mmCIF file with all atom_site columns, C-alpha atoms in Angstrom:
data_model
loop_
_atom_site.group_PDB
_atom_site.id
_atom_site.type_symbol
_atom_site.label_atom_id
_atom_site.label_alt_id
_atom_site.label_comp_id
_atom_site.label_asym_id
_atom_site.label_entity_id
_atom_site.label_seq_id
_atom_site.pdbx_PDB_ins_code
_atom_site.Cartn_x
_atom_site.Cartn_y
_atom_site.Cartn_z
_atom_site.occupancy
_atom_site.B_iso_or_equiv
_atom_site.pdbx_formal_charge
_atom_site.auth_seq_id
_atom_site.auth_comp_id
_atom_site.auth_asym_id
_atom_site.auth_atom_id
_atom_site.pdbx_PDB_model_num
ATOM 1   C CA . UNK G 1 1   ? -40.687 66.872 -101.961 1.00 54.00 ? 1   UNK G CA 1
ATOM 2   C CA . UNK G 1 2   ? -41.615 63.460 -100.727 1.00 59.00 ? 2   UNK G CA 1
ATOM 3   C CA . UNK G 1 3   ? -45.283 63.357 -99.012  1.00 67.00 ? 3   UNK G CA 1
ATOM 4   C CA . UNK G 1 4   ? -47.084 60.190 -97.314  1.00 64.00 ? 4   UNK G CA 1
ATOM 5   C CA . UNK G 1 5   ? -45.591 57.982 -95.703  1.00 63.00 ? 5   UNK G CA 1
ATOM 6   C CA . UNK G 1 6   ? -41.807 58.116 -97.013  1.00 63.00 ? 6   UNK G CA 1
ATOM 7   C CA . UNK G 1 7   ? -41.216 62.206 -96.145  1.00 65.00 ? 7   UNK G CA 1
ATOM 8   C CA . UNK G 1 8   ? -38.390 62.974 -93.639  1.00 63.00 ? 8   UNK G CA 1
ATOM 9   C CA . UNK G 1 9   ? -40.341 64.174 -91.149  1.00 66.00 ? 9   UNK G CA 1
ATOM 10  C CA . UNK G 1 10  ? -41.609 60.526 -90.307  1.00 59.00 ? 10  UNK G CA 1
ATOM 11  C CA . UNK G 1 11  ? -37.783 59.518 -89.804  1.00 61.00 ? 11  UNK G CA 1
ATOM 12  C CA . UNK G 1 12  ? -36.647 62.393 -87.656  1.00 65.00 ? 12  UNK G CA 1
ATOM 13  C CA . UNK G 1 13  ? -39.651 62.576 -85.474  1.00 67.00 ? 13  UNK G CA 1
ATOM 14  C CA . UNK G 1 14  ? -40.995 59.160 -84.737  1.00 63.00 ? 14  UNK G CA 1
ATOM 15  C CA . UNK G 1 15  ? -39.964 57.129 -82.234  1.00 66.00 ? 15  UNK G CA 1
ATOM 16  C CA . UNK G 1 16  ? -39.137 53.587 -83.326  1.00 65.00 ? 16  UNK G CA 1
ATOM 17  C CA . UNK G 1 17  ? -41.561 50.706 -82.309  1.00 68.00 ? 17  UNK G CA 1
ATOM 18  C CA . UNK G 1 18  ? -38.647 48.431 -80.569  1.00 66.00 ? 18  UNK G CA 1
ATOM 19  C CA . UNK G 1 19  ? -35.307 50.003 -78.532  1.00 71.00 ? 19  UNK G CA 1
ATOM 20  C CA . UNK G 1 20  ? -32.815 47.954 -77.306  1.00 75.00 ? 20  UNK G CA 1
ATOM 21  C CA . UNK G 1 21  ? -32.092 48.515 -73.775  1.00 79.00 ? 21  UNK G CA 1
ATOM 22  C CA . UNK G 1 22  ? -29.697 46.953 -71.532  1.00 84.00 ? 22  UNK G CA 1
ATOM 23  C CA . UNK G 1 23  ? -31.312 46.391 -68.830  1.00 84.00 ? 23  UNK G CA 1
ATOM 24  C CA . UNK G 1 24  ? -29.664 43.739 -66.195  1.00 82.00 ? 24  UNK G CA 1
ATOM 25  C CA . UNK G 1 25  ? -30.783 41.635 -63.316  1.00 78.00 ? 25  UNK G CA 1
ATOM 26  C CA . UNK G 1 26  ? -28.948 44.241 -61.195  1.00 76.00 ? 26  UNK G CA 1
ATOM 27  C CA . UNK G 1 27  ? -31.042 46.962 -62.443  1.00 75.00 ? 27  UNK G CA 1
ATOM 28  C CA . UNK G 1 28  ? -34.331 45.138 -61.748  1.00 74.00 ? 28  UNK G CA 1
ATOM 29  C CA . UNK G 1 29  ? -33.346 44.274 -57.281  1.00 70.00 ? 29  UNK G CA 1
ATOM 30  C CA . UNK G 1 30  ? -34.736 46.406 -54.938  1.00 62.00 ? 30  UNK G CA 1
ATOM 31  C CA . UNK G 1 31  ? -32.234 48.357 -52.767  1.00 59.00 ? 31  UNK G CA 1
ATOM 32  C CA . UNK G 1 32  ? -32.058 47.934 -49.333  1.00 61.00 ? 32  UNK G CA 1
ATOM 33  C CA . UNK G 1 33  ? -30.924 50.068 -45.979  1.00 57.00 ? 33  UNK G CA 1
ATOM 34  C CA . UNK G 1 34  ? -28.148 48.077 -44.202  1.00 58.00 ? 34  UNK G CA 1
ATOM 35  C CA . UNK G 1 35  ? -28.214 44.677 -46.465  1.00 64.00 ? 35  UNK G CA 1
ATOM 36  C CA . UNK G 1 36  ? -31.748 44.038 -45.568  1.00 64.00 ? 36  UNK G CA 1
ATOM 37  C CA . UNK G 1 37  ? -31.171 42.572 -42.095  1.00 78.00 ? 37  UNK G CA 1
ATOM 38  C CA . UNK G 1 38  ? -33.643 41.560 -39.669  1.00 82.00 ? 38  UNK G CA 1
ATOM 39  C CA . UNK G 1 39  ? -33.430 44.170 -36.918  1.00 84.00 ? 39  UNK G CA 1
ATOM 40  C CA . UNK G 1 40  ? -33.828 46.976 -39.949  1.00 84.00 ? 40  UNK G CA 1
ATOM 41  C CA . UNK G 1 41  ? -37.377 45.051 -40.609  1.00 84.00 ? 41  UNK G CA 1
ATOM 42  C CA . UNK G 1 42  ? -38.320 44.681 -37.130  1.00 88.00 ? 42  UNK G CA 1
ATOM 43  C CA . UNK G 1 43  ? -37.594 48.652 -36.602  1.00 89.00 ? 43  UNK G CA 1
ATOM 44  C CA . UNK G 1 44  ? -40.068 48.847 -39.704  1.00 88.00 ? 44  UNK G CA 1
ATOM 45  C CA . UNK G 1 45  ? -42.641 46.973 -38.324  1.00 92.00 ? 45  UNK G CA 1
ATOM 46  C CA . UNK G 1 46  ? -43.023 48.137 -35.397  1.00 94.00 ? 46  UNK G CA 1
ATOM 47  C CA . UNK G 1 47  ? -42.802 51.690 -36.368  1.00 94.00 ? 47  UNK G CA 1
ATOM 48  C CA . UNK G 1 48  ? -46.215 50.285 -39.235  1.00 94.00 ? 48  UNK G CA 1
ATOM 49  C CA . UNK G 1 49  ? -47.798 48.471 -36.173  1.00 95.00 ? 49  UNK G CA 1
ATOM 50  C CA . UNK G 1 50  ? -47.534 51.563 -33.916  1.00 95.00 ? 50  UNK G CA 1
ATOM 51  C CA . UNK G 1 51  ? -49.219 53.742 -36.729  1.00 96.00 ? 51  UNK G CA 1
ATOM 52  C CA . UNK G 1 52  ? -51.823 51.125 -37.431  1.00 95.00 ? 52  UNK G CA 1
ATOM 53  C CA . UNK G 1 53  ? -52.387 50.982 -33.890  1.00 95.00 ? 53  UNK G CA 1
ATOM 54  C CA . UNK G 1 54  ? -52.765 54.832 -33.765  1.00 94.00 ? 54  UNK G CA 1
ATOM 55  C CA . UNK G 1 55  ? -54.896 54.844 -36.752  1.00 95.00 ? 55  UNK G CA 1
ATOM 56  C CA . UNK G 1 56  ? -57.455 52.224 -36.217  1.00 94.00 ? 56  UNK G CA 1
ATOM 57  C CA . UNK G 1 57  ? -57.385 51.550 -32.489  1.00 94.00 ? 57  UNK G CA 1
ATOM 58  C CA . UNK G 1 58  ? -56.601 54.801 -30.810  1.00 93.00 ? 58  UNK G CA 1
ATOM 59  C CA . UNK G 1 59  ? -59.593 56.596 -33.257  1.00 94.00 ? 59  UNK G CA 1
ATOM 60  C CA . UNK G 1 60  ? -62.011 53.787 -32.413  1.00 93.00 ? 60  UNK G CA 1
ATOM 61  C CA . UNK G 1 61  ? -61.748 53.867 -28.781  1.00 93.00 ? 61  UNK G CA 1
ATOM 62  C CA . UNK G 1 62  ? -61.593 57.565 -28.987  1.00 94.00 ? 62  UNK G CA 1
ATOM 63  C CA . UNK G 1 63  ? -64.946 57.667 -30.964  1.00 94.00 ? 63  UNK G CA 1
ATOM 64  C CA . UNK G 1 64  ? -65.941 54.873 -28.335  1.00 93.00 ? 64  UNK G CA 1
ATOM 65  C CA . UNK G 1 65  ? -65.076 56.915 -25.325  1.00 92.00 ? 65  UNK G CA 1
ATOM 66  C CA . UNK G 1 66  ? -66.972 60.459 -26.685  1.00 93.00 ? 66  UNK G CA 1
ATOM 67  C CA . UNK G 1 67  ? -70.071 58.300 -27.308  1.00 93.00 ? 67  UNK G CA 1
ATOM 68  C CA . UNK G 1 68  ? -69.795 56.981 -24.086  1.00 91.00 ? 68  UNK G CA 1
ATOM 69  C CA . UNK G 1 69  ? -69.080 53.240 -24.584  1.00 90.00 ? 69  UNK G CA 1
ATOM 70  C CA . UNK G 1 70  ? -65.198 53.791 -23.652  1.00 84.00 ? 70  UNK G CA 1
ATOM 71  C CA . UNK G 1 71  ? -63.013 50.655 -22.020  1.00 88.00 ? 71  UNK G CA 1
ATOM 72  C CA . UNK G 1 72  ? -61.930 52.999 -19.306  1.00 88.00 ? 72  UNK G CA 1
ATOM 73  C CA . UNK G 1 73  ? -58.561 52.562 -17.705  1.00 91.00 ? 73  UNK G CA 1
ATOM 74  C CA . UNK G 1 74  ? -57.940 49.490 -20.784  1.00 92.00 ? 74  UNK G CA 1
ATOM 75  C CA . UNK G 1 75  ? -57.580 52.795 -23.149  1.00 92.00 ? 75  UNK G CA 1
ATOM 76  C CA . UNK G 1 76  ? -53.647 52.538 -24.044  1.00 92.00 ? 76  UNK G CA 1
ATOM 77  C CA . UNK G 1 77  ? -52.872 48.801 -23.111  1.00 93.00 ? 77  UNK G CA 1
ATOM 78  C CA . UNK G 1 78  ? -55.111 47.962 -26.101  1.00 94.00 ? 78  UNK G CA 1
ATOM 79  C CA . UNK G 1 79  ? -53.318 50.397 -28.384  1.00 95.00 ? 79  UNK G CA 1
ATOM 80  C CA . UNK G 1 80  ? -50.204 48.963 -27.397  1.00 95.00 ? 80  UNK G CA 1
ATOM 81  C CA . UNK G 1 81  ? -51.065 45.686 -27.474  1.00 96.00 ? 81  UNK G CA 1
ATOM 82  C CA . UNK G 1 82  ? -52.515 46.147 -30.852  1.00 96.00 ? 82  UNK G CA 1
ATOM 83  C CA . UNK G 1 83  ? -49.608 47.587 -32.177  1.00 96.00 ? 83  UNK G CA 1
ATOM 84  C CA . UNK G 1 84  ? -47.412 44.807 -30.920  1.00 96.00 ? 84  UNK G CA 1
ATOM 85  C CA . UNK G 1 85  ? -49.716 42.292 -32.166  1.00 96.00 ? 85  UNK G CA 1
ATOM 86  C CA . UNK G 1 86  ? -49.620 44.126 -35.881  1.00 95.00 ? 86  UNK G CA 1
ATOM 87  C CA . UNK G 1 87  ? -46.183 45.171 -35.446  1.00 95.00 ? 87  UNK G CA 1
ATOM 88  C CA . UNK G 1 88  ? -45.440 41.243 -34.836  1.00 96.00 ? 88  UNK G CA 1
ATOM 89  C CA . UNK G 1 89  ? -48.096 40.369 -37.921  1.00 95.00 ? 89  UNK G CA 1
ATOM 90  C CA . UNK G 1 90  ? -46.123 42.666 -40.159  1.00 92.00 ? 90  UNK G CA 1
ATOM 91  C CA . UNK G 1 91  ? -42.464 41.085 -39.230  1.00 91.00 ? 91  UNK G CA 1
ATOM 92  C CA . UNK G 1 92  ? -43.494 37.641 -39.908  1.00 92.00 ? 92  UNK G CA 1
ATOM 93  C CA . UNK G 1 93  ? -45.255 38.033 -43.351  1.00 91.00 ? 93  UNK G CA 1
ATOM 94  C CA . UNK G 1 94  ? -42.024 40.396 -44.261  1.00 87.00 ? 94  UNK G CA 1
ATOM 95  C CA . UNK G 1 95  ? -39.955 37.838 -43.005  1.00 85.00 ? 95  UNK G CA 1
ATOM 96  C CA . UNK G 1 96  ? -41.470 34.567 -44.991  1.00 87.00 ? 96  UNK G CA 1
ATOM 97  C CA . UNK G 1 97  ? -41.772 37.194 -48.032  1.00 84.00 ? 97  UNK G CA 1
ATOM 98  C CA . UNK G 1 98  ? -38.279 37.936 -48.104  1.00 79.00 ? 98  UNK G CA 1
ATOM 99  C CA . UNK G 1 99  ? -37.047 34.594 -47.140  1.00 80.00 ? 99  UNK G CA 1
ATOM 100 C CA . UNK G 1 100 ? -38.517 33.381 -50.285  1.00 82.00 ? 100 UNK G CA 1
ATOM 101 C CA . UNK G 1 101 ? -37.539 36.262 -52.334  1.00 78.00 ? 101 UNK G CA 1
ATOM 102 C CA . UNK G 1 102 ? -34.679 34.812 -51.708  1.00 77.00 ? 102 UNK G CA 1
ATOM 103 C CA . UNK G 1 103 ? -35.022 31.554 -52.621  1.00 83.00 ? 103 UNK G CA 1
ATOM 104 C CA . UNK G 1 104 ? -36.801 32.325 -55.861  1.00 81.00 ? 104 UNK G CA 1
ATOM 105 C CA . UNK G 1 105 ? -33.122 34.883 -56.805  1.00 76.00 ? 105 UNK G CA 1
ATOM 106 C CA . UNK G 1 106 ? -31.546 31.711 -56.412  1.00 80.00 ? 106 UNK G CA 1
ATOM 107 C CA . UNK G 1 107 ? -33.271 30.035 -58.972  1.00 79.00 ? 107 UNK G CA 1
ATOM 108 C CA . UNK G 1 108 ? -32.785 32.451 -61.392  1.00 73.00 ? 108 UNK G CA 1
#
Protein backbone atom coordinates (compact mmCIF):
# COMPACT_ATOMS: atom_id res chain seq x y z
CA UNK A 1 0.00 0.00 0.00
CA UNK A 2 1.16 3.27 -1.41
CA UNK A 3 1.49 6.16 1.41
CA UNK A 4 2.55 10.00 0.85
CA UNK A 5 1.80 11.67 -1.67
CA UNK A 6 1.11 8.97 -4.55
CA UNK A 7 -1.84 6.83 -2.41
CA UNK A 8 -5.32 6.71 -4.06
CA UNK A 9 -6.96 8.53 -1.73
CA UNK A 10 -5.24 11.84 -3.03
CA UNK A 11 -6.75 10.99 -6.63
CA UNK A 12 -10.29 10.16 -5.65
CA UNK A 13 -10.75 12.88 -3.15
CA UNK A 14 -9.03 16.02 -4.25
CA UNK A 15 -10.34 18.39 -6.28
CA UNK A 16 -8.11 19.40 -9.18
CA UNK A 17 -6.40 22.90 -9.09
CA UNK A 18 -7.83 24.04 -12.75
CA UNK A 19 -11.57 22.89 -14.30
CA UNK A 20 -12.54 23.75 -17.50
CA UNK A 21 -15.79 25.40 -17.63
CA UNK A 22 -17.73 26.68 -20.43
CA UNK A 23 -18.80 29.54 -19.47
CA UNK A 24 -20.17 32.08 -22.36
CA UNK A 25 -20.82 35.73 -22.76
CA UNK A 26 -24.50 34.72 -22.49
CA UNK A 27 -24.02 33.26 -19.18
CA UNK A 28 -22.23 36.33 -17.76
CA UNK A 29 -25.60 39.32 -18.98
CA UNK A 30 -27.83 40.23 -16.50
CA UNK A 31 -31.51 39.33 -17.16
CA UNK A 32 -33.97 41.75 -17.49
CA UNK A 33 -38.05 42.15 -16.95
CA UNK A 34 -39.58 43.21 -20.32
CA UNK A 35 -36.15 43.78 -22.47
CA UNK A 36 -35.00 46.39 -20.11
CA UNK A 37 -37.14 49.27 -21.41
CA UNK A 38 -37.41 52.61 -20.07
CA UNK A 39 -40.88 52.77 -18.53
CA UNK A 40 -39.82 49.30 -16.52
CA UNK A 41 -36.85 51.66 -15.00
CA UNK A 42 -38.89 54.60 -14.42
CA UNK A 43 -41.57 52.25 -12.47
CA UNK A 44 -38.27 51.25 -10.50
CA UNK A 45 -37.28 54.46 -9.65
CA UNK A 46 -39.91 55.87 -8.56
CA UNK A 47 -41.04 53.02 -6.51
CA UNK A 48 -36.72 53.56 -4.81
CA UNK A 49 -37.45 57.38 -4.66
CA UNK A 50 -40.81 56.90 -2.87
CA UNK A 51 -39.05 54.54 -0.24
CA UNK A 52 -36.11 56.85 0.11
CA UNK A 53 -38.47 59.52 0.53
CA UNK A 54 -40.32 57.49 3.26
CA UNK A 55 -37.16 56.52 4.85
CA UNK A 56 -35.17 59.62 5.20
CA UNK A 57 -37.68 62.43 4.80
CA UNK A 58 -40.90 61.23 6.28
CA UNK A 59 -38.67 59.95 9.68
CA UNK A 60 -36.88 63.30 9.80
CA UNK A 61 -39.77 65.51 9.72
CA UNK A 62 -41.52 63.11 11.93
CA UNK A 63 -38.65 63.31 14.55
CA UNK A 64 -38.82 67.16 13.62
CA UNK A 65 -42.48 67.51 14.30
CA UNK A 66 -42.41 65.40 17.98
CA UNK A 67 -39.54 67.71 19.01
CA UNK A 68 -41.43 70.48 18.03
CA UNK A 69 -39.50 72.05 15.11
CA UNK A 70 -42.13 70.53 12.46
CA UNK A 71 -42.73 72.44 8.83
CA UNK A 72 -46.41 72.32 9.52
CA UNK A 73 -48.84 72.07 6.67
CA UNK A 74 -45.25 71.59 4.18
CA UNK A 75 -45.27 67.90 5.94
CA UNK A 76 -46.14 65.64 2.71
CA UNK A 77 -45.31 68.11 -0.23
CA UNK A 78 -41.68 67.69 0.91
CA UNK A 79 -41.94 63.91 1.01
CA UNK A 80 -43.30 63.96 -2.29
CA UNK A 81 -41.24 66.26 -3.69
CA UNK A 82 -38.30 64.45 -2.35
CA UNK A 83 -39.26 61.37 -3.73
CA UNK A 84 -39.76 62.83 -7.16
CA UNK A 85 -36.58 64.58 -6.98
CA UNK A 86 -34.73 61.01 -5.98
CA UNK A 87 -37.05 59.07 -7.98
CA UNK A 88 -35.87 61.46 -11.02
CA UNK A 89 -31.97 61.19 -9.58
CA UNK A 90 -32.27 57.44 -9.71
CA UNK A 91 -33.74 57.29 -13.52
CA UNK A 92 -31.07 59.37 -14.91
CA UNK A 93 -27.92 57.70 -13.37
CA UNK A 94 -29.79 54.20 -14.41
CA UNK A 95 -30.34 55.58 -17.60
CA UNK A 96 -26.57 56.93 -18.53
CA UNK A 97 -25.45 53.51 -16.71
CA UNK A 98 -27.26 51.40 -18.95
CA UNK A 99 -26.85 53.44 -21.99
CA UNK A 100 -23.24 52.79 -21.69
CA UNK A 101 -23.55 49.27 -20.67
CA UNK A 102 -24.52 49.22 -23.79
CA UNK A 103 -22.06 50.71 -25.60
CA UNK A 104 -19.24 48.96 -23.81
CA UNK A 105 -21.37 45.11 -25.06
CA UNK A 106 -20.76 46.52 -28.28
CA UNK A 107 -17.26 46.64 -28.06
CA UNK A 108 -16.84 43.39 -26.96
Amino acid sequence: MAKGWDRASLDRNVRPDKIERNISQRDLLIPTLGNGGKLELLLVSAACGLMLAFLWVWTTLTVLTILGFGVGRWFYPFVFGAAVLGATAIFAFGCWDFERNRRWVEEI
